[in-house]
PDB file of C-alpha atoms in Angstrom:
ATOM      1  CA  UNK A1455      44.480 101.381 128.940  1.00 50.00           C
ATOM      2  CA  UNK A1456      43.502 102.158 132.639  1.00 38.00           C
ATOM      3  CA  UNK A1457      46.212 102.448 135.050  1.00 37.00           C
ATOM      4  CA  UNK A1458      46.268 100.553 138.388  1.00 38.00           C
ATOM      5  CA  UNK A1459      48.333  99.926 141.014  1.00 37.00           C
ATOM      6  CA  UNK A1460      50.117  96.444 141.043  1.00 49.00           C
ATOM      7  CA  UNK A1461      49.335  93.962 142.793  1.00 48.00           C
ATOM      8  CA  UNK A1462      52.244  91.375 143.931  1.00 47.00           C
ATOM      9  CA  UNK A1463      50.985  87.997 145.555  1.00 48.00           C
ATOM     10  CA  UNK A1464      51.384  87.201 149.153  1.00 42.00           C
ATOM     11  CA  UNK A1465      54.085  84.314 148.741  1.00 60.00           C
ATOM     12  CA  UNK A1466      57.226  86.705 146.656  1.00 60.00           C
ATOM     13  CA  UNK A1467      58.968  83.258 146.967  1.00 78.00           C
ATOM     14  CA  UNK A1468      56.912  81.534 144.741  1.00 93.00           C
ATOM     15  CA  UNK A1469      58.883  79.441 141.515  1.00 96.00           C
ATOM     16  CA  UNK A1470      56.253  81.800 139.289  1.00 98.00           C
ATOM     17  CA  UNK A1471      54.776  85.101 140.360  1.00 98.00           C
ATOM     18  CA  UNK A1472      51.601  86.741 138.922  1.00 97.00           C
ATOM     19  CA  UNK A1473      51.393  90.788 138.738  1.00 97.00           C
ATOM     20  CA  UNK A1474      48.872  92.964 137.534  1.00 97.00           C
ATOM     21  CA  UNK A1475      49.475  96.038 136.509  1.00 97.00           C
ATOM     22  CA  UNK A1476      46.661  98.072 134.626  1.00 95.00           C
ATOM     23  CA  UNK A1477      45.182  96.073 132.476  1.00 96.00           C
ATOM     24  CA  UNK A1478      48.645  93.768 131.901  1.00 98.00           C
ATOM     25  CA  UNK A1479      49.166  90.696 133.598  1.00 98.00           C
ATOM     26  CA  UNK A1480      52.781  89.910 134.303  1.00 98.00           C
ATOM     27  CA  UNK A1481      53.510  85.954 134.986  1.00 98.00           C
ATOM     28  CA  UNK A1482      57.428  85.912 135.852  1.00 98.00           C
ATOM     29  CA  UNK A1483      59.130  82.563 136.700  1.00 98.00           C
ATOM     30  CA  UNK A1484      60.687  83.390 139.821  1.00 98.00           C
ATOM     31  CA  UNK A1485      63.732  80.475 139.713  1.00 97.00           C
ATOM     32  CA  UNK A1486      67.019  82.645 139.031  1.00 97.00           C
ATOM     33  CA  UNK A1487      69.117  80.866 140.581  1.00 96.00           C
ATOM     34  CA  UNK A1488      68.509  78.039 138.353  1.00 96.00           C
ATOM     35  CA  UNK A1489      68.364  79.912 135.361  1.00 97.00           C
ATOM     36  CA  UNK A1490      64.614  79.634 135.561  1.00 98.00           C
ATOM     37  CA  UNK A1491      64.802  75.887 134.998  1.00 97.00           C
ATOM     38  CA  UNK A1492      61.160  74.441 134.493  1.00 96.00           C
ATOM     39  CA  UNK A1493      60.441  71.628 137.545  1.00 96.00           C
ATOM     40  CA  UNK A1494      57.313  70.539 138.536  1.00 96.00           C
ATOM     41  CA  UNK A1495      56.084  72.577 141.366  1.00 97.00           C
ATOM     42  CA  UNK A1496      56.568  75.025 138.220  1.00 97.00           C
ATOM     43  CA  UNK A1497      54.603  73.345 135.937  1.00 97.00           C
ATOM     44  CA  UNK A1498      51.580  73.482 138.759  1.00 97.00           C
ATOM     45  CA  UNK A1499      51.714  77.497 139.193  1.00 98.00           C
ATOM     46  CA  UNK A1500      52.092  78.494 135.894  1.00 98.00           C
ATOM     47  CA  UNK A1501      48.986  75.943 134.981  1.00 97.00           C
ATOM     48  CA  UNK A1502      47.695  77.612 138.230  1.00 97.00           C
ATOM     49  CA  UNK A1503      48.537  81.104 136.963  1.00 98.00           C
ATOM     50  CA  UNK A1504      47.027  80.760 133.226  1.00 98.00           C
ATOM     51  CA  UNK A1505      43.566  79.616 135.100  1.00 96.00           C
ATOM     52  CA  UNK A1506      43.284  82.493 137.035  1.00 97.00           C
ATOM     53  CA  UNK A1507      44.078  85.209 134.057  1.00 97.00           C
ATOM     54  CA  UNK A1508      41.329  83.019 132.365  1.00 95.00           C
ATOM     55  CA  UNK A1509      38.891  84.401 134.396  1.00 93.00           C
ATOM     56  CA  UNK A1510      39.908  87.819 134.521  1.00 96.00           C
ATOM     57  CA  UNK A1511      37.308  89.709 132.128  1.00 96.00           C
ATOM     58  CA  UNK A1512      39.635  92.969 132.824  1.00 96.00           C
ATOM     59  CA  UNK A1513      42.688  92.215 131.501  1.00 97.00           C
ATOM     60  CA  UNK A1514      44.227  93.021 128.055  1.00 97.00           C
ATOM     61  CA  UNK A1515      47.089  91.062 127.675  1.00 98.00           C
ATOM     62  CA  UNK A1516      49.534  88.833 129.515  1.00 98.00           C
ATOM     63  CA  UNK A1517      53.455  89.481 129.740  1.00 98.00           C
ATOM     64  CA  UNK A1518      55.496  85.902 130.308  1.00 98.00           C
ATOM     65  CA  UNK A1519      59.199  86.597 131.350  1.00 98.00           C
ATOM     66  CA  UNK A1520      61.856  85.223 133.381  1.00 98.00           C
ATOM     67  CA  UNK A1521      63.284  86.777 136.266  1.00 98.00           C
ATOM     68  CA  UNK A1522      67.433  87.371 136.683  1.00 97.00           C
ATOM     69  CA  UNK A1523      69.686  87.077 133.651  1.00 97.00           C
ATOM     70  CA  UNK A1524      67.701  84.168 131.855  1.00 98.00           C
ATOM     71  CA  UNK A1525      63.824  83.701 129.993  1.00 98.00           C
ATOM     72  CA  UNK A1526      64.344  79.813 130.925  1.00 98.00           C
ATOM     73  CA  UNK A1527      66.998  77.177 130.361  1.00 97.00           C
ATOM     74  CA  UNK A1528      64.814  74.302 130.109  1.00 95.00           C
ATOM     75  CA  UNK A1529      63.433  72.085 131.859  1.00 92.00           C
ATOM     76  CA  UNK A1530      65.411  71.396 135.328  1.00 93.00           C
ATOM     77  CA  UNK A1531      65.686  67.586 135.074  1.00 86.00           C
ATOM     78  CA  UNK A1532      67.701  67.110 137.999  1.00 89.00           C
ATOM     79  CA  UNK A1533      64.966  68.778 140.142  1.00 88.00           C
ATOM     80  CA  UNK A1534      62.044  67.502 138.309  1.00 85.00           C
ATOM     81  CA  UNK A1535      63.376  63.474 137.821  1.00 84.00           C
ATOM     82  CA  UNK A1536      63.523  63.435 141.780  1.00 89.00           C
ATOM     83  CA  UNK A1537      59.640  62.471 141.554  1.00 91.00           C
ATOM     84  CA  UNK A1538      59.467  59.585 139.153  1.00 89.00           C
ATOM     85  CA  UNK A1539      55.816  58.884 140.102  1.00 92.00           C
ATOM     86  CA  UNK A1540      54.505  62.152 139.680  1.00 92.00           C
ATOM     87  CA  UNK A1541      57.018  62.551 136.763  1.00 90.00           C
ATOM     88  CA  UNK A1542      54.713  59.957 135.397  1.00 90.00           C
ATOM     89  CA  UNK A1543      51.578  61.235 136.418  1.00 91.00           C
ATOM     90  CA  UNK A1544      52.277  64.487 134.371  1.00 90.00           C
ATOM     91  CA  UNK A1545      53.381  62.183 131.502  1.00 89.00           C
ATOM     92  CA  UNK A1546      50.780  59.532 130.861  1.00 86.00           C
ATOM     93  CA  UNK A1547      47.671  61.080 129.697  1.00 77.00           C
ATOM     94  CA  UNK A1548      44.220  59.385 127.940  1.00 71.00           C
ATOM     95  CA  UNK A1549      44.270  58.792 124.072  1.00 68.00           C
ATOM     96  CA  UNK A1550      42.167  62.064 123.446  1.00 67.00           C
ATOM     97  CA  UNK A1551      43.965  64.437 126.059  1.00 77.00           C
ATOM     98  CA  UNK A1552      47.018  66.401 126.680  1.00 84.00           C
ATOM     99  CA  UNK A1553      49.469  65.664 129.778  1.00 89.00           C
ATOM    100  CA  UNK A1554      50.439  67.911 132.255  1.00 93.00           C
ATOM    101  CA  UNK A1555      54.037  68.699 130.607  1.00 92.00           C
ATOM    102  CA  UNK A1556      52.032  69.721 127.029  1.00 92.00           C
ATOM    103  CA  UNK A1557      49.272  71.228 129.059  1.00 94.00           C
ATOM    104  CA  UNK A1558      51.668  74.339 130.719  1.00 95.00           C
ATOM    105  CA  UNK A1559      52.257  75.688 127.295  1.00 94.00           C
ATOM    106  CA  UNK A1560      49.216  74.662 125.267  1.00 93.00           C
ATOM    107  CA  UNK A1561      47.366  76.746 127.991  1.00 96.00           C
ATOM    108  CA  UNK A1562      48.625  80.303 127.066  1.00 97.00           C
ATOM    109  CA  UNK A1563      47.180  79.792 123.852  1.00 96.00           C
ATOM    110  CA  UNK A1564      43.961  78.854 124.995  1.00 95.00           C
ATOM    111  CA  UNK A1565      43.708  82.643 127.140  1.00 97.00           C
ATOM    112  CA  UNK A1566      40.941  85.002 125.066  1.00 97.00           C
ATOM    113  CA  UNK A1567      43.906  87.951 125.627  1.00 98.00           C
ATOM    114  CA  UNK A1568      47.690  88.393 123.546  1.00 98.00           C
ATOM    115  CA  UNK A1569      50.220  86.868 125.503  1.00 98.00           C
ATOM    116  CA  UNK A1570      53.867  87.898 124.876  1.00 98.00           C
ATOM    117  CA  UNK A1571      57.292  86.192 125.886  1.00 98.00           C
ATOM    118  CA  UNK A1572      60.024  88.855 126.737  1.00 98.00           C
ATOM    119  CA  UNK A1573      63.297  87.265 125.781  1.00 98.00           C
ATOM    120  CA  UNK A1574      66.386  87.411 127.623  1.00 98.00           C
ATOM    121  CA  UNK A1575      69.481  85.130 128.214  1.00 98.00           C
ATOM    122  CA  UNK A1576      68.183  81.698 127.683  1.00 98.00           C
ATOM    123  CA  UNK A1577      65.928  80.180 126.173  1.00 98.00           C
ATOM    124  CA  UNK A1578      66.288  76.436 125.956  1.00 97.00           C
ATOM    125  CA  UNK A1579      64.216  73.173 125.574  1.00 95.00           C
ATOM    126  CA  UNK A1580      61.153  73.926 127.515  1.00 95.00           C
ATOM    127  CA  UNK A1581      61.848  77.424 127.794  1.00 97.00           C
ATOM    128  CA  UNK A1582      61.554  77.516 124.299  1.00 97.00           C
ATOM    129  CA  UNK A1583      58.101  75.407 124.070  1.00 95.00           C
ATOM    130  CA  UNK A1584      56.930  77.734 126.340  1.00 97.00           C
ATOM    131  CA  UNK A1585      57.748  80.643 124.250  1.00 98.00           C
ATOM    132  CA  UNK A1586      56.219  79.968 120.855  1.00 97.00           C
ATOM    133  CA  UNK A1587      52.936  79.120 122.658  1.00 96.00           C
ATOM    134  CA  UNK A1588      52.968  82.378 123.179  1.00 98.00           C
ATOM    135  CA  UNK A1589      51.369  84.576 120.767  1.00 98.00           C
ATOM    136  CA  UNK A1590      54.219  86.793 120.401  1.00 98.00           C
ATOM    137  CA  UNK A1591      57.615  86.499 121.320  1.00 98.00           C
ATOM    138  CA  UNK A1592      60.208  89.535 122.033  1.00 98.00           C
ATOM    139  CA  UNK A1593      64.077  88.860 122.304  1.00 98.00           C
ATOM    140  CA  UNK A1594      66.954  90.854 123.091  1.00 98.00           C
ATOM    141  CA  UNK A1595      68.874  90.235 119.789  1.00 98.00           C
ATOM    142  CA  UNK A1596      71.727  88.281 121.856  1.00 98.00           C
ATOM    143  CA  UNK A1597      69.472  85.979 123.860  1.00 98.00           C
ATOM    144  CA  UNK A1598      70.186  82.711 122.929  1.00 98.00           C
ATOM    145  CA  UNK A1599      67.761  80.008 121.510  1.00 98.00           C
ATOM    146  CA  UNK A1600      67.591  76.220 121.345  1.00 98.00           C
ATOM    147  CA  UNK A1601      65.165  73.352 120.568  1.00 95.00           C
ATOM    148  CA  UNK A1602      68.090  71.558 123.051  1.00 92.00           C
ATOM    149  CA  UNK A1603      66.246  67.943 123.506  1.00 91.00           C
ATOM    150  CA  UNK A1604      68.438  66.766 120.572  1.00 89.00           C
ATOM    151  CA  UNK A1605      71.175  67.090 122.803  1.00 88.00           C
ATOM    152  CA  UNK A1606      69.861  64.849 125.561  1.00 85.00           C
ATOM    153  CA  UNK A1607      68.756  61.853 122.639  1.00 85.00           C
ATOM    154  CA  UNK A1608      65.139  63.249 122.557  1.00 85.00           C
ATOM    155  CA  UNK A1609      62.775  64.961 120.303  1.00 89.00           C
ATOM    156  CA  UNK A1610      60.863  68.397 121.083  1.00 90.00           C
ATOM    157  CA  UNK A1611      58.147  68.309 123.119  1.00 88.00           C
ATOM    158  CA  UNK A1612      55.191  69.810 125.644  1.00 91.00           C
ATOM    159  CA  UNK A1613      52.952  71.161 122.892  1.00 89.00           C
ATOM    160  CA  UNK A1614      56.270  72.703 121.019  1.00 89.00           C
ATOM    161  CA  UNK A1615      55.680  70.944 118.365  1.00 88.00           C
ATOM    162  CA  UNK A1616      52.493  72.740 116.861  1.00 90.00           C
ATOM    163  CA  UNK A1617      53.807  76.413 117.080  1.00 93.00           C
ATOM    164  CA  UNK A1618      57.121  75.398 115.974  1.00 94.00           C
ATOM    165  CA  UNK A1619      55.625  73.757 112.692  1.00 91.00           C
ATOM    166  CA  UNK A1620      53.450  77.019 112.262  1.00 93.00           C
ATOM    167  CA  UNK A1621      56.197  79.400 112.749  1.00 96.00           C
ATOM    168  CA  UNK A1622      59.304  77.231 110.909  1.00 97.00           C
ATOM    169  CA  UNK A1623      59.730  75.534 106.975  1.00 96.00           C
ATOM    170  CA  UNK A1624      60.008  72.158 108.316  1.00 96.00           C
ATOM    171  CA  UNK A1625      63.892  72.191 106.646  1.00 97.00           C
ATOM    172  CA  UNK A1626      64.657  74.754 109.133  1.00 97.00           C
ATOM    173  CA  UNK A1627      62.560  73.194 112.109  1.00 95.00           C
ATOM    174  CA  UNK A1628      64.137  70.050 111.117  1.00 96.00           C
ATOM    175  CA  UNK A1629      67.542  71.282 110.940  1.00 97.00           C
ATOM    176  CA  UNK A1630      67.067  73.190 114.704  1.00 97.00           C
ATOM    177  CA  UNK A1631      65.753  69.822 116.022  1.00 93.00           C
ATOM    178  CA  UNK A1632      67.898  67.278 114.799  1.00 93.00           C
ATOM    179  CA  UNK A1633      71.020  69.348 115.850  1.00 94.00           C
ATOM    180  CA  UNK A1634      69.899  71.794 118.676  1.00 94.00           C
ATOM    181  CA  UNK A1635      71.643  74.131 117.406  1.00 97.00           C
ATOM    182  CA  UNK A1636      72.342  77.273 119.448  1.00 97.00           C
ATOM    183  CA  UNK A1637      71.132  80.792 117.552  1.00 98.00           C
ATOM    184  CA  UNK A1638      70.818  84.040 118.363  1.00 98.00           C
ATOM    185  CA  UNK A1639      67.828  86.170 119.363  1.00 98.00           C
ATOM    186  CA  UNK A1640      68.661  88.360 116.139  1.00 98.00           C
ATOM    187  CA  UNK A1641      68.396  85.089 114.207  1.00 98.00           C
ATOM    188  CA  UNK A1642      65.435  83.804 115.236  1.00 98.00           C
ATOM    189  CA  UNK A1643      63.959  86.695 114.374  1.00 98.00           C
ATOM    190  CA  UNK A1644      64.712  86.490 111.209  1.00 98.00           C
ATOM    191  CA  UNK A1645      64.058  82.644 110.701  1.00 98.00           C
ATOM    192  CA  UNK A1646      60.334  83.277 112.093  1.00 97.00           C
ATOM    193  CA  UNK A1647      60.460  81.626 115.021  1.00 98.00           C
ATOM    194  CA  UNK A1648      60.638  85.277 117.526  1.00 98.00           C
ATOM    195  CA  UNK A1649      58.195  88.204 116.763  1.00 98.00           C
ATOM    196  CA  UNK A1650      61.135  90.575 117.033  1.00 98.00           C
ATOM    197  CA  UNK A1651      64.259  91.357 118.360  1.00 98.00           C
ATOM    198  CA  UNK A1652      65.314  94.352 120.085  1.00 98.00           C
ATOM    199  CA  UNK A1653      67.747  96.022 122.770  1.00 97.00           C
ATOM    200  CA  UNK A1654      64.684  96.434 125.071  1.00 98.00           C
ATOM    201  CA  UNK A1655      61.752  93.382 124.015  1.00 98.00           C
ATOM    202  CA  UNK A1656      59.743  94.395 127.185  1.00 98.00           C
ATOM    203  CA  UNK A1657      59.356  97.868 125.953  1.00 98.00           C
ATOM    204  CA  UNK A1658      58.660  96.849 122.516  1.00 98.00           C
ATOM    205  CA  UNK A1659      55.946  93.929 124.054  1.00 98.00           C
ATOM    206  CA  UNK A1660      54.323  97.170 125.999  1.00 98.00           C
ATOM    207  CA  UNK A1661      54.401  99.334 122.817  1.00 98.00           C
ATOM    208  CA  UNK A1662      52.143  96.369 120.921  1.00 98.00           C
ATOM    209  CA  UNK A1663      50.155  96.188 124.034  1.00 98.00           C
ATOM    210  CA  UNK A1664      48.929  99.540 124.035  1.00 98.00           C
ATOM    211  CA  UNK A1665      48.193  98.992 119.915  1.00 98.00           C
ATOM    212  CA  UNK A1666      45.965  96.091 120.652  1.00 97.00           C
ATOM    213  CA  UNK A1667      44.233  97.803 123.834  1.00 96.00           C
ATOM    214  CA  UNK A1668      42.603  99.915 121.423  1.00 96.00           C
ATOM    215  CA  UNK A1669      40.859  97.472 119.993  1.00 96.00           C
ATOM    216  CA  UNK A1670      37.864  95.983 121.006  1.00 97.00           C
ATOM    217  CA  UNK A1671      38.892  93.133 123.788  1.00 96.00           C
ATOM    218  CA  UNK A1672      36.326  90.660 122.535  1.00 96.00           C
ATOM    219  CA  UNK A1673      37.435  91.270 118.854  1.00 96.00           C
ATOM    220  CA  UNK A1674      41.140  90.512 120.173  1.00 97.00           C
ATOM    221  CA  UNK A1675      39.844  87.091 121.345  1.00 97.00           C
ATOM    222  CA  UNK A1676      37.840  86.716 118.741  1.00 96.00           C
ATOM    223  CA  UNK A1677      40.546  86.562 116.788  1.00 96.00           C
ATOM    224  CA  UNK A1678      43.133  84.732 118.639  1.00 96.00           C
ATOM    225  CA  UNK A1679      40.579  81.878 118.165  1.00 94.00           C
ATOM    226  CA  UNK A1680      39.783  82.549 114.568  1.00 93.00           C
ATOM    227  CA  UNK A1681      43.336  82.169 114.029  1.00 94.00           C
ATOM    228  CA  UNK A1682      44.314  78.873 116.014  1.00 93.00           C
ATOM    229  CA  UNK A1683      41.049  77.465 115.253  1.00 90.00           C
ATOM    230  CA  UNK A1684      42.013  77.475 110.988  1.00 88.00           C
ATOM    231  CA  UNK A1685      45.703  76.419 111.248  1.00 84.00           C
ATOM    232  CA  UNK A1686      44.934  73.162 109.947  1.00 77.00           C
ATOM    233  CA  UNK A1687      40.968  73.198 109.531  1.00 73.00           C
ATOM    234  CA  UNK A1688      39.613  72.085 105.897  1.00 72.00           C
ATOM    235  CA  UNK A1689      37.669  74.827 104.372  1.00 66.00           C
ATOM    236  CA  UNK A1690      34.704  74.130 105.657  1.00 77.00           C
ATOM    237  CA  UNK A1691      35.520  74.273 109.151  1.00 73.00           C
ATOM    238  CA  UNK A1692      37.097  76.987 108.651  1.00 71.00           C
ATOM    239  CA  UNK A1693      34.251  79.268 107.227  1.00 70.00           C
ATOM    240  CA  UNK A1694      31.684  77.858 109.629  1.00 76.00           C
ATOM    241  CA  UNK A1695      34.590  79.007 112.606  1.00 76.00           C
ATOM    242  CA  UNK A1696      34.800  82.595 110.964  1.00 69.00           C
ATOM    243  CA  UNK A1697      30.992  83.177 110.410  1.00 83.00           C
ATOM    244  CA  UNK A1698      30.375  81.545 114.274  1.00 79.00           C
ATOM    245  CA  UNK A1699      33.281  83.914 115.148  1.00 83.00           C
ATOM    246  CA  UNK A1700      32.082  86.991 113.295  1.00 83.00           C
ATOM    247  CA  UNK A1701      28.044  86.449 114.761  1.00 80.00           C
ATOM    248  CA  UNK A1702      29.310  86.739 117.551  1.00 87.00           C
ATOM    249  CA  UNK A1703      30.815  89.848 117.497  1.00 87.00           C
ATOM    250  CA  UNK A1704      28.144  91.781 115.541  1.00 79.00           C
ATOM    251  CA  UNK A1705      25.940  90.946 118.920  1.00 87.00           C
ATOM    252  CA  UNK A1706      28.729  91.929 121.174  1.00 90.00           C
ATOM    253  CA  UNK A1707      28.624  94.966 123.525  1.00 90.00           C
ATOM    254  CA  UNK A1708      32.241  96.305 122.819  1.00 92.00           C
ATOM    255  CA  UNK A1709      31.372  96.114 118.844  1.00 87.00           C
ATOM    256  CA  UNK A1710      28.813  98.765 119.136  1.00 90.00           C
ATOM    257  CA  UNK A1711      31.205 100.545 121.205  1.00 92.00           C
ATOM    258  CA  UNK A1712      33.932 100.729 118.559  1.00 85.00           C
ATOM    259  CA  UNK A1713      31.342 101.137 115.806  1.00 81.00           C
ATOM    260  CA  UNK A1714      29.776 104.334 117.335  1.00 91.00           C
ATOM    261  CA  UNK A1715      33.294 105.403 117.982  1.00 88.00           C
ATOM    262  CA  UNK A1716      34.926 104.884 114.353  1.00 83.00           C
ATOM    263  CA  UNK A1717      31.579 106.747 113.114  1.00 87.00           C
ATOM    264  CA  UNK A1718      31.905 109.492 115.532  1.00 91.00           C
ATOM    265  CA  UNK A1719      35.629 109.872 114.849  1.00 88.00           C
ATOM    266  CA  UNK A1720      36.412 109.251 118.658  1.00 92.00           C
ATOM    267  CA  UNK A1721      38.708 107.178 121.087  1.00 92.00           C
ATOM    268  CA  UNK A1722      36.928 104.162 122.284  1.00 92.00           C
ATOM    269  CA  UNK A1723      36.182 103.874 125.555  1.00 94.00           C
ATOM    270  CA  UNK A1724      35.529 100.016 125.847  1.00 94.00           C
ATOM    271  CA  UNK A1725      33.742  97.668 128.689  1.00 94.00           C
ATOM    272  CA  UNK A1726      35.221  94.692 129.734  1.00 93.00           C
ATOM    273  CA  UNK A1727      35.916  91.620 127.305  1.00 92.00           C
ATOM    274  CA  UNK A1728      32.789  89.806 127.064  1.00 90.00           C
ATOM    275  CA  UNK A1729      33.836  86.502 124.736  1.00 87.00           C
ATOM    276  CA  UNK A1730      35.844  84.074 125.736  1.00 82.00           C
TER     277      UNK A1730
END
């Protein structure tokens, strides 16, 4: 990867700040005071955030972490319920679209780059739906997880629900769920549900990051979407995804780039990402 200097927004004092550094994007929720607790004014900038990254053709992959001592405790309910109008506003969506509260998390999945959670502290409720929609997650091995809407007479929610059925035997999903059960960041790395744990996740996020820079960027995306896109395709959706997916990479710029290089026995040198 290229380096760069980074480049902090105007307004430090924002409940999420956006960094980039390179060819990483760092999104940090900026609430440490509160644990990071998730209101609604953080709901718009991280929404905010995840649109602007979508555009950026430059980037290779996106860091989420929390700022201070904690990923995220939740959401901040105290904060967010103070609004029951727009509370409602975010809630209420048409038969055939997501609300506002699934559409903060379903978002980072939707970004043609990797995006990694870096665990630390807690990582609760929403924190933790915002997590696994992450394509990789990286926790200090005693972080502490939990699906905590059991607690408060709910079930989980904002788009949690799809990458906690991918990642989880529904026995164990079921059994985190129903109780909210606290575990550690060593445990829920080995129940599935975080990438890896380790004494330092960011450094261990940044060591995967350079692995996947050296890949082609479109293939990366290519990917991310061949991947989502099957979860729960029939066959023949599936196929038709991967030979769409796969056309479009033979015609793609950085292809020929990696192709010439593998042949040539050479470092890549690639353009910026073209698909997605």
């Amino acid at each position: 990867m290229t380096s760069a200097a980074r480049t902090t927004p105007a307004d430090a004092g924002s409940r999420v700040i956006m960094e980039i550094d390179g060819a990483v994007a760092y999104v940090t929720l900026n609430r440490p005071d509160k644990l990071n607790g998730i209101d609604l004014d953080t709901i718009d900038e991280l929404i905010a955030a995840a649109t602007t990254l979508q555009q950026n053709t430059e980037i290779r992959a996106v860091v989420l972490q929390g700022k201070g001592r904690s990923f995220c405790a939740g959401l901040d309910f105290a904060s967010a319920f103070q609004d029951k109008k727009r509370v409602a506003r975010y809630f209420f969506a048409g038969p055939r679209t997501v609300n506002r509260f699934q559409r903060v998390n379903q978002v980072w999945r939707e970004l043609p780059v990797p995006v990694i959670a870096v665990v630390q502290g807690h990582c609760y409720g929403a924190g933790l739906q915002l997590a696994s929609c992450a394509d990789f997650r990286f926790t200090t091995r005693d972080a502490t997880w939990s699906i905590l809407e059991a607690k408060w007479g709910l079930v989980p929610d904002m788009a949690g629900t799809v990458p906690f059925s991918e990642l989880l035997p529904a026995d164990v999903l079921m059994r985190l769920a129903m109780t909210g059960e606290q575990i550690s960041g060593e445990r829920a790395a080995e129940l599935g549900l975080a990438t890896e744990a380790s004494p330092d996740p960011l450094a261990a996020a940044l060591e995967l990051v350079e692995q996947i820079a050296q890949r082609s960027p479109d293939s990366v995306a290519a990917t991310k979407r061949l991947v989502y896109g099957t979860r729960r395709g029939g066959l023949r959706a599936t196929y038709r995804l991967e030979r769409r997916l796969q056309s479009a990479m033979f015609k793609a710029r950085n292809t020929a780039i990696a192709r010439k290089a593998g042949t040539a026995k050479q470092t890549p040198v690639f353009g910026p990402r073209t698909f997605g």
